[in-house]
Coordinates of C-alpha atoms in Angstrom, one line a residue:
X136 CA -29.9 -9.7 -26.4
X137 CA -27.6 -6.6 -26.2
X138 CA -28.2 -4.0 -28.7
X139 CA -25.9 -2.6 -31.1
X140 CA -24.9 0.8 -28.8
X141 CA -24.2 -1.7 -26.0
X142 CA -21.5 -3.9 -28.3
X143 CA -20.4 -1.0 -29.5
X144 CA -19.3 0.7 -26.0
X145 CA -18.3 -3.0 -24.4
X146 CA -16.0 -3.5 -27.5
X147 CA -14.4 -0.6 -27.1
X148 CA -13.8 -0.1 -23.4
X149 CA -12.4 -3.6 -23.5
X150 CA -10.5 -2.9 -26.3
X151 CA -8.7 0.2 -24.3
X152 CA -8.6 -1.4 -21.4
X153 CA -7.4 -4.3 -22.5
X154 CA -4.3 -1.9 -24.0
X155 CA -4.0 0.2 -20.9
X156 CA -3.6 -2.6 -18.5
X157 CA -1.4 -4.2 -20.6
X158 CA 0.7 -1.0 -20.9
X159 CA 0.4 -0.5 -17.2
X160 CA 1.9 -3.8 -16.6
X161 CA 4.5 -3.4 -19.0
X162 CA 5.8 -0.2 -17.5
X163 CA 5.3 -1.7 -14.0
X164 CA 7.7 -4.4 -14.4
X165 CA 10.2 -2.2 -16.4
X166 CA 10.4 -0.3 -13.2
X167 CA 10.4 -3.0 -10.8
X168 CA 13.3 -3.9 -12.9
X169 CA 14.8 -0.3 -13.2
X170 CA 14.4 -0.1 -9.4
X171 CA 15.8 -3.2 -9.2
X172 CA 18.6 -2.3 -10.7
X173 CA 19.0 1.2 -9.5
X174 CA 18.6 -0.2 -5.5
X175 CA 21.9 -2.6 -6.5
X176 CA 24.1 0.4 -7.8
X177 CA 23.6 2.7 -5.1
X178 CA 24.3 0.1 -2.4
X179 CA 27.2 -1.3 -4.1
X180 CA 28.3 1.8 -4.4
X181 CA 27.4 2.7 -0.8
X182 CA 29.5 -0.5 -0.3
X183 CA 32.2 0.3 -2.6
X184 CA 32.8 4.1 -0.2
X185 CA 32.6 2.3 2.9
X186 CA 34.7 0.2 2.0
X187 CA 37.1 2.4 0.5
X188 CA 37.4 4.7 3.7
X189 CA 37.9 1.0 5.8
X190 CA 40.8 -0.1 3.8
X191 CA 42.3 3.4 3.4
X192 CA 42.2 3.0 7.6
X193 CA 43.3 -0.3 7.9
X194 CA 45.9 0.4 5.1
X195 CA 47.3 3.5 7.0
X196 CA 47.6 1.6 9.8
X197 CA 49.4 -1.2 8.1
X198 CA 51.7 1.3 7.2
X199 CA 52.3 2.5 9.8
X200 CA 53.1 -0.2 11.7
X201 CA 55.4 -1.4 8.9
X202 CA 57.6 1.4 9.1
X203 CA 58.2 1.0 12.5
X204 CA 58.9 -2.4 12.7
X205 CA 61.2 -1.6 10.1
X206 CA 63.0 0.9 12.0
X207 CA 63.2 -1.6 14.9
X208 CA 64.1 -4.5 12.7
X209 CA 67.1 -3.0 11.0
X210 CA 69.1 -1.4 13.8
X211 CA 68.2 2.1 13.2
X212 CA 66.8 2.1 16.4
X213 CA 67.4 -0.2 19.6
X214 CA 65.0 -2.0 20.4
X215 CA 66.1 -1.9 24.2
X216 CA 66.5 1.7 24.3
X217 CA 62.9 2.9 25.6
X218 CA 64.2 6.6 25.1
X219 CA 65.5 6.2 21.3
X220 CA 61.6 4.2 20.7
X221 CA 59.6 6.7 22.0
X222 CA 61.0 9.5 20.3
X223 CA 60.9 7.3 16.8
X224 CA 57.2 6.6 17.7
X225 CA 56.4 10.4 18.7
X226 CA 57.8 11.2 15.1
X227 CA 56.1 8.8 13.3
X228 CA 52.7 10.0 15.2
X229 CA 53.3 13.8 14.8
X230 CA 54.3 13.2 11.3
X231 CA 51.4 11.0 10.1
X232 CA 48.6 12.4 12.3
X233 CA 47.8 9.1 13.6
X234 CA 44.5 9.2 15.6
X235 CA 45.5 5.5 17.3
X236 CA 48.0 4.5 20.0
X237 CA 51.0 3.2 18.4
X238 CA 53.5 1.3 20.7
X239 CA 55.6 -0.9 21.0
X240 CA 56.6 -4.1 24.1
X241 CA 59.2 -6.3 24.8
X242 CA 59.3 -9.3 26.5
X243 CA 61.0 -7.9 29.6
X244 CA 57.8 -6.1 30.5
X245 CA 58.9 -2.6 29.2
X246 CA 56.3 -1.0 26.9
X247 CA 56.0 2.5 25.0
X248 CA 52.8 3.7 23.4
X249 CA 51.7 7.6 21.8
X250 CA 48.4 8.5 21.9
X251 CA 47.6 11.5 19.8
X252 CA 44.8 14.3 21.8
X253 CA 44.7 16.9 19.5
X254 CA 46.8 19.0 17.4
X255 CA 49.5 19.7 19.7
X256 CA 48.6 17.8 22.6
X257 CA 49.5 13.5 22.8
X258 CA 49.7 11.2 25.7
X259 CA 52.6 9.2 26.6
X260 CA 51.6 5.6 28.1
X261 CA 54.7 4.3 29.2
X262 CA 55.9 1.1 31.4
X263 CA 59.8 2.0 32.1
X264 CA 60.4 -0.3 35.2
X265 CA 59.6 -4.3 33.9
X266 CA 59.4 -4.7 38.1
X267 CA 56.6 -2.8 38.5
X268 CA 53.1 -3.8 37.8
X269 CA 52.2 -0.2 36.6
X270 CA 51.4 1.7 33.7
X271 CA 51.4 5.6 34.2
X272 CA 50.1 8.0 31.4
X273 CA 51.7 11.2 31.0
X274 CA 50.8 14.3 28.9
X275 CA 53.1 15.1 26.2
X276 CA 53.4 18.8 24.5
X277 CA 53.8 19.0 20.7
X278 CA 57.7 18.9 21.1
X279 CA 57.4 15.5 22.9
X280 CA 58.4 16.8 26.0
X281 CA 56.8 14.9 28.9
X282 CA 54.2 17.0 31.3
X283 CA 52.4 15.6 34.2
X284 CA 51.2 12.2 35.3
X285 CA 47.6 11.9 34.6
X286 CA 46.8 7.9 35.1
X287 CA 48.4 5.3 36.4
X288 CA 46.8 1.7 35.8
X289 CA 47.8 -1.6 36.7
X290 CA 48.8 -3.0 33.3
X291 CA 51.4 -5.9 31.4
X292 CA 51.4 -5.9 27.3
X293 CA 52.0 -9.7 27.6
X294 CA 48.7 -10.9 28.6
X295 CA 47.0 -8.5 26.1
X296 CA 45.7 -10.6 22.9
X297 CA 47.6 -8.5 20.2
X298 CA 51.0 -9.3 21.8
X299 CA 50.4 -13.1 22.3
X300 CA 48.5 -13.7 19.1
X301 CA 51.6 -11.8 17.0
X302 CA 53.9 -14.0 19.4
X303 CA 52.2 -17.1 18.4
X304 CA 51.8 -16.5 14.7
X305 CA 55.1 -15.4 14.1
X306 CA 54.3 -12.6 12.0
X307 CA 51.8 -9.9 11.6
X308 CA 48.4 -10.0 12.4
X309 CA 45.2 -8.8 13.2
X310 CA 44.2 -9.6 16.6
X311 CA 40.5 -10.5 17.6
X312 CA 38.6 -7.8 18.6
X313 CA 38.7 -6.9 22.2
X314 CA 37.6 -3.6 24.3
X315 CA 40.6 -1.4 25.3
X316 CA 41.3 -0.3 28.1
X317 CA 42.0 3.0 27.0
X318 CA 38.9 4.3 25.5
X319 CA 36.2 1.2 26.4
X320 CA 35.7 1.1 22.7
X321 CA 35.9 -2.1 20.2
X322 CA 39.2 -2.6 19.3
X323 CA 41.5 -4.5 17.0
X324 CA 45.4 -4.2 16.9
X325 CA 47.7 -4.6 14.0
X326 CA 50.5 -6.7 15.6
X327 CA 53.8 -7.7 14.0
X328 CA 56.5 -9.6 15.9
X329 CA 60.2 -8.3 16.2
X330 CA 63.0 -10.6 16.9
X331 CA 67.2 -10.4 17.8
X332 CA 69.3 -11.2 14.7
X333 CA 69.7 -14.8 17.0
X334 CA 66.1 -15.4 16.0
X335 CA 65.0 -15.0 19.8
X336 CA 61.5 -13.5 20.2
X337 CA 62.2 -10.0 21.3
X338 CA 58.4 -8.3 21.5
X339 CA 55.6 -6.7 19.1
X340 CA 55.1 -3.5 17.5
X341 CA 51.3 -2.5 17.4
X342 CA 48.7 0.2 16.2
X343 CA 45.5 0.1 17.6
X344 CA 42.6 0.4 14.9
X345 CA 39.6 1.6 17.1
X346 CA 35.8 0.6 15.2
X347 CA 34.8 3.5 17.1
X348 CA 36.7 5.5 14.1
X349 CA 35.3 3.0 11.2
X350 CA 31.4 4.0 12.8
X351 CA 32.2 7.8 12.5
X352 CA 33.4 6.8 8.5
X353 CA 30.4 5.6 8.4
X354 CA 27.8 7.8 10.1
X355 CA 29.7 10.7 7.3
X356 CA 29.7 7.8 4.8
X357 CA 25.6 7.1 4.5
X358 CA 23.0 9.4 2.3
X359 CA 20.5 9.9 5.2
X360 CA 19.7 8.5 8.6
X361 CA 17.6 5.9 6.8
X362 CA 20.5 4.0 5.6
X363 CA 21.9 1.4 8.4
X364 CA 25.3 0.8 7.7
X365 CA 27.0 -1.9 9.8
X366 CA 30.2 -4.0 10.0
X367 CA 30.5 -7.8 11.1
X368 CA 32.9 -10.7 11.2
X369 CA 32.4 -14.2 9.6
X370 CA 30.8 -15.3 12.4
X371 CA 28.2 -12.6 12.4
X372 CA 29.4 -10.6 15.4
X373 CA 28.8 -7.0 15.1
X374 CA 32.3 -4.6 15.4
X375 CA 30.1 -1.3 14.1
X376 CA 26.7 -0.1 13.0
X377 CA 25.3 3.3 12.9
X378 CA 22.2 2.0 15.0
X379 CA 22.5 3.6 18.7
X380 CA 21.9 0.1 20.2
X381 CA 24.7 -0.9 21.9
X382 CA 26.8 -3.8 20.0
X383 CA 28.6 -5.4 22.8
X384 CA 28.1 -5.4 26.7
X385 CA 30.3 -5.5 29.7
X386 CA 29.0 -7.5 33.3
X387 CA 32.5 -7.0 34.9
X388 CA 35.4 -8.2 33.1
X389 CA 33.6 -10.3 31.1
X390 CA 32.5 -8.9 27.4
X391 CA 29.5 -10.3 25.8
X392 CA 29.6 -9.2 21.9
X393 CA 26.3 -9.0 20.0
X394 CA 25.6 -10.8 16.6
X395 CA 23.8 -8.7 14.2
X396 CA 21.0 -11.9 14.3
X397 CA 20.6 -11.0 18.1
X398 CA 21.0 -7.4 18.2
X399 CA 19.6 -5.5 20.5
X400 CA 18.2 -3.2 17.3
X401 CA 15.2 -4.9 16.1
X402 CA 15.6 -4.0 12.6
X403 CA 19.7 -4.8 12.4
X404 CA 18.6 -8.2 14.4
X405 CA 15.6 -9.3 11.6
X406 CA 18.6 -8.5 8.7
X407 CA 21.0 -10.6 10.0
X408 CA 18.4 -13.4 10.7
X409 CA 17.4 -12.7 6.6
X410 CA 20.9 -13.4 5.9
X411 CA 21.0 -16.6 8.0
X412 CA 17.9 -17.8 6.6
X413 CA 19.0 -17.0 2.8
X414 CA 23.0 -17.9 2.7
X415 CA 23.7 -19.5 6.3
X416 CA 25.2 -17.0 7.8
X417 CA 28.1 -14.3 7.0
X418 CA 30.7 -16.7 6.3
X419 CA 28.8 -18.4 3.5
X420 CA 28.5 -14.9 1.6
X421 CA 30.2 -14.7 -1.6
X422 CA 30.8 -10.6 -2.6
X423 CA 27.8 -8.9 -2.8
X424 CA 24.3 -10.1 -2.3
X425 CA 21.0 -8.1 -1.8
X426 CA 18.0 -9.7 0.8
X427 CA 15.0 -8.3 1.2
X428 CA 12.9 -8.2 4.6
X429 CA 9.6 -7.7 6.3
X430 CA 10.2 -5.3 9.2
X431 CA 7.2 -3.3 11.1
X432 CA 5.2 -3.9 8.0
X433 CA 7.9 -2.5 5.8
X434 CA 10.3 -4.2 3.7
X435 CA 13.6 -3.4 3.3
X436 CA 16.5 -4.3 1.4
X437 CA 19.8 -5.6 3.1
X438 CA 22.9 -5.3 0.8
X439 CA 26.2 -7.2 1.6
X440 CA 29.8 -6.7 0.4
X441 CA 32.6 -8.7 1.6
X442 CA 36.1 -6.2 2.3
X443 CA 38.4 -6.5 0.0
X444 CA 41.2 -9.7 0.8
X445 CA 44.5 -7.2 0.5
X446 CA 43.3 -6.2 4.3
X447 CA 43.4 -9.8 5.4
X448 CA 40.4 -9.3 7.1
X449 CA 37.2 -11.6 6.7
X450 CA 35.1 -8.7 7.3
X451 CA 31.9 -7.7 5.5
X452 CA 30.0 -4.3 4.8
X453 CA 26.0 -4.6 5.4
X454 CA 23.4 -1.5 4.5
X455 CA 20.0 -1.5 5.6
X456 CA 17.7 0.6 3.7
X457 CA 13.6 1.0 3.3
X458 CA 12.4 -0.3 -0.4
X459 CA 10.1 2.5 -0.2
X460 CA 12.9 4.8 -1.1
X461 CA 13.0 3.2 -4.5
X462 CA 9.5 2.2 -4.8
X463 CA 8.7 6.1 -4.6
X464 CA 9.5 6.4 -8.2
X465 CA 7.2 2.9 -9.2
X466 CA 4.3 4.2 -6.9
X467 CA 4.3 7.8 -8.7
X468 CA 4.1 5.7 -12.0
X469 CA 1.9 3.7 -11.2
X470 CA -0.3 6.3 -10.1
X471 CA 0.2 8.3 -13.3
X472 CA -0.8 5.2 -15.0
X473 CA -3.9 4.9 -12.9
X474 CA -4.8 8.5 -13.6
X475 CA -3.8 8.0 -17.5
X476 CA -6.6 4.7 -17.3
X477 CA -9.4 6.8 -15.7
X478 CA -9.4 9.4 -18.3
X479 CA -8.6 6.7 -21.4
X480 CA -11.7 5.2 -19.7
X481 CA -13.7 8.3 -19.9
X482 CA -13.0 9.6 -23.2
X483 CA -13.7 6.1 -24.4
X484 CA -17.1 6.0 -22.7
X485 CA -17.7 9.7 -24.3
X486 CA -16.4 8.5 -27.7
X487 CA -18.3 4.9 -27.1
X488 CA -21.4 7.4 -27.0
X489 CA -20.7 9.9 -29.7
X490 CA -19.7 6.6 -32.5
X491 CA -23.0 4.8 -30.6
X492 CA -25.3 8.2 -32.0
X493 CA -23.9 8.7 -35.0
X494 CA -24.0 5.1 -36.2
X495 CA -27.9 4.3 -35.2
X496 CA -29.1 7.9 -35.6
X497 CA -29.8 7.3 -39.5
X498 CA -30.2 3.2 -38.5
X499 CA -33.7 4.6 -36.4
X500 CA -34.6 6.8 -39.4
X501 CA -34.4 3.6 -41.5
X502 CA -36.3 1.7 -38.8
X503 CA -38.9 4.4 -39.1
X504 CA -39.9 4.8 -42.8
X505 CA -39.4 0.6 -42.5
X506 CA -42.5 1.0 -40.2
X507 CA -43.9 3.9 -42.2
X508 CA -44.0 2.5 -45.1
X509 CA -45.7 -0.8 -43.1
X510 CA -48.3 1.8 -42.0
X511 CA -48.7 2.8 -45.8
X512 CA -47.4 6.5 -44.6
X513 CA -43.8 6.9 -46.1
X514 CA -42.2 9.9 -46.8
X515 CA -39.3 9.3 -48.5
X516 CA -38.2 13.5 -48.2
X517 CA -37.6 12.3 -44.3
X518 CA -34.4 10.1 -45.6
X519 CA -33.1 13.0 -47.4
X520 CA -30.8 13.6 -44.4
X521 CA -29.4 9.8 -44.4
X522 CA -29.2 9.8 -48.6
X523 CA -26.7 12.4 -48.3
X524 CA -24.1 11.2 -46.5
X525 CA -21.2 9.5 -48.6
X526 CA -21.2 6.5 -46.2
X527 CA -22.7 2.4 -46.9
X528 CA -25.7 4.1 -44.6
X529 CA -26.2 7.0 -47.1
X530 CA -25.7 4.0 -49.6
X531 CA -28.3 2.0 -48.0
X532 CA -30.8 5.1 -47.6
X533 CA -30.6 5.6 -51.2
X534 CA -31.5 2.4 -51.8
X535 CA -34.3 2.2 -49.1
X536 CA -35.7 5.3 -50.3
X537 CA -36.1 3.5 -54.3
X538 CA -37.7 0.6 -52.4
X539 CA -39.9 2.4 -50.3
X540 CA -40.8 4.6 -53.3
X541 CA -41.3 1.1 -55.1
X542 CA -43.4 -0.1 -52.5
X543 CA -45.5 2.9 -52.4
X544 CA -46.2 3.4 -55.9
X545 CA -47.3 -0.2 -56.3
X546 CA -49.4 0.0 -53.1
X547 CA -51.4 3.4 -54.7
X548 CA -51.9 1.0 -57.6
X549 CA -53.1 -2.2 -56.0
X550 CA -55.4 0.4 -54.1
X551 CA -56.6 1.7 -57.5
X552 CA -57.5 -1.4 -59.1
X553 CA -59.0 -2.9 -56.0
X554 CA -61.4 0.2 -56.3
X555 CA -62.1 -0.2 -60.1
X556 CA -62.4 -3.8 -59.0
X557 CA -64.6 -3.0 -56.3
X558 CA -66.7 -0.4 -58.6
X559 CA -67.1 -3.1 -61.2
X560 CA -68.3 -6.0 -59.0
X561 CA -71.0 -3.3 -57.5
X562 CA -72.3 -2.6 -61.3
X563 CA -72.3 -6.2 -61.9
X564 CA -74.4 -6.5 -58.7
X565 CA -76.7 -4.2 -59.8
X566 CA -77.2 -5.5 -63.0
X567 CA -78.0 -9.1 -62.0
X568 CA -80.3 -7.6 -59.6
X569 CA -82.1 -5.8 -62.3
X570 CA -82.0 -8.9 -64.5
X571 CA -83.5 -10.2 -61.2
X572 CA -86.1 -8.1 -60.9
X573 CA -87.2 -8.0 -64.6
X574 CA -87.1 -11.6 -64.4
X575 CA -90.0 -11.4 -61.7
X576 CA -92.1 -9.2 -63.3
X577 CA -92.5 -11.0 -66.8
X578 CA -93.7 -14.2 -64.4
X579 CA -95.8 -11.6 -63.0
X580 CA -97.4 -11.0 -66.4
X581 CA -97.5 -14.1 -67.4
X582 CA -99.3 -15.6 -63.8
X583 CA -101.7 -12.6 -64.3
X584 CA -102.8 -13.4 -68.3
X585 CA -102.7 -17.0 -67.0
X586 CA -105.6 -16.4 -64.3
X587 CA -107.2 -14.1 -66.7
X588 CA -107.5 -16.8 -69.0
X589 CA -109.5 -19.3 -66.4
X590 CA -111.7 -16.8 -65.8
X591 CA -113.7 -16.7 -68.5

């Protein structure tokens, strides 16, 4: 059987506990969700700024490419004149501080292309002879005025995927990525078809947008190097990623591009097999979505934003970032609440003992003058304590002390009449023996007359 102290200290600890844990888990899941919901804004709007700089690129680009076409469209400049479409092409370069090659090529073979090097220094990749299989580079100074020869690569426009795709399609496009040839780098060309006021086909103007650039947006774009930031197609190939592993890979003139499911980084390869797992793949995404992942017993979160459709590109943004980033903010919570329960529980055990003693204190002085006034030795004067208080136990005191008082009293009395009792039956004792005894000696007399009397 538990005793009173015991209940007392069970029924409160549980009752604490019992409201701290409940608390705790309260405050855990509002977290969760307030992490939750926190983890979502910053990566969409991690998403929203990469993005942004992306289509601000590809937008410039666009542009650009428009207002040449234009220019070449119209009759402002000829077409056939390499002379009048470089220097319109060196304008528009030096003007807009375009870091691509722009160019243009005709289907004769001829081809003209500016590469900007710096701030005053571009390079002039021009094919003037259609005869000759060659592409020379020359260096141009910031008036346009050509320098020396510094390359000179065998090279047509024609078989190049930009020009046929543009040629095909009839009107602009983006080509499919490819690895130009003048920086090695993933590359994708905005290509837009020109033609003769006959209709015929005449060739393509093009700007090269280099995913080189949209990493570097990206590497300045992130909070820290914990965020992964990467860019793929519908497919699931990779075209950027701030990881160093390598996204593509060369074995001679054939180019083997990476999907972010088989990536050569571990971590960017176990996102992109979440994704494939969760939706089916990149093309099956809808906006944004957030994954999480188990990676090198970590999980991390995986956030997903398709580009925008102005840029007619199926493209989509992906961040990679740890969960413990957010779950810092839960796990110092939780350990505040963990801290908050071991002292509740302490005080509660202190308090448990401090109720515990003041409640049976006067309870044992009760149970003592109970046996006290079993042993016939109550005191009532020891209560005097307890019948002070204002309390149901000062209450009960009170009344203890009248019965114990009672008890007493009547006990001293049944004591004194059992004496006067006891003193009267040892008088009547006496006298019946005395009867007794005067009783025997009247036979006595009698016996001794009696044998007097046959005597004579």
């Amino acid at each position: 059987m538990f005793s009173i102290q015991n209940v007392i200290q069970i029924v409160l600890t549980m009752q604490i506990t019992v409201a701290v844990g409940v608390t705790s888990w309260v405050s855990f899941q509002g977290s969760e969700r307030a992490v939750q919901k926190l983890t979502l804004q910053l990566c969409e709007n991690l998403n929203y700024r990469v993005e942004q700089e992306i289509k601000s690129y590809l937008q410039e680009s666009i542009q650009i490419n428009q207002a040449v076409t234009i220019a070449l469209s119209n009759g402002t400049i000829n077409p056939d004149n390499i002379s009048q479409v470089q220097q319109n092409i060196f304008d528009k370069a030096r003007e807009l501080n375009i870091k691509n090659i722009l160019f243009y090529g005709n289907e004769n073979g001829t081809m003209v292309g500016i590469e900007r090097m710096g701030d005053s220094k571009f390079l002039l990749r021009i094919r003037e002879d259609s005869n000759s299989p060659n592409r020379p580079t020359y260096e141009l100074n910031s008036n346009g005025v050509r320098g020396k020869m510094i390359m000179n690569e065998i090279y047509d426009h024609r078989d190049r995927p930009w020009y046929m795709g543009a040629k095909e399609a009839g009107k602009a496009i983006w080509s499919p990525v490819f690895v130009s040839t003048t920086d090695g780098e993933l590359t994708t060309t905005r290509a837009t078809p020109i033609y003769k006021n006959s209709g015929e086909f005449q060739g393509v103007v093009g700007i090269n947008v280099s995913l080189n650039q949209i990493k570097q947006f990206m590497l300045h774009t992130r909070p820290t190097d914990q965020w992964n930031v990467f860019l793929v197609e519908s497919n699931g190939s990779l075209m950027a990623s701030t990881s160093e592993s390598p996204i593509f890979e060369k074995d001679g003139n054939v180019i083997k591009r990476f999907e972010a499911s088989k990536s050569k980084d571990i971590k960017l390869q176990s996102a992109g097999l979440a994704i494939q797992k969760r939706f089916g793949g990149f093309d099956k995404i809808q906006d944004s979505q957030v994954v999480e992942f188990d990676f090198n017993g970590q999980t991390y979160i995986v956030s997903t934003h398709k580009l925008s459709k102005t840029v007619e590109l199926d493209w989509t943004v992906g961040i990679i970032v740890p969960k413990a980033i957010f779950m810092q903010y839960i796990d110092a919570n939780n350990r505040a609440t963990i801290m908050i329960t071991v002292v509740m529980l302490s005080v509660n055990i202190l308090i448990g003992l401090a109720v515990s003693a003041w409640l049976l204190r006067p309870i044992k002085n009760l149970m003592t003058a109970a046996k006290e006034i079993e042993e016939e030795s109550f005191n009532s004067d020891k209560l005097e304590s307890v019948a002070h208080r204002k309390d149901e136990i000062g209450q009960m005191a009170r009344v203890f002390q009248e019965m114990g008082s009672t008890i007493v009293e009547r006990q001293n009395g049944m004591k004194t009449q059992l004496k006067q009792l006891r003193e009267e039956k040892d008088e009547a004792k006496k006298a019946a023996i005395a009867s007794q005894m005067g009783q025997n000696n009247s036979i006595q007399s009698i016996l001794s007359r009696s044998r007097a009397a046959r005597g004579k």
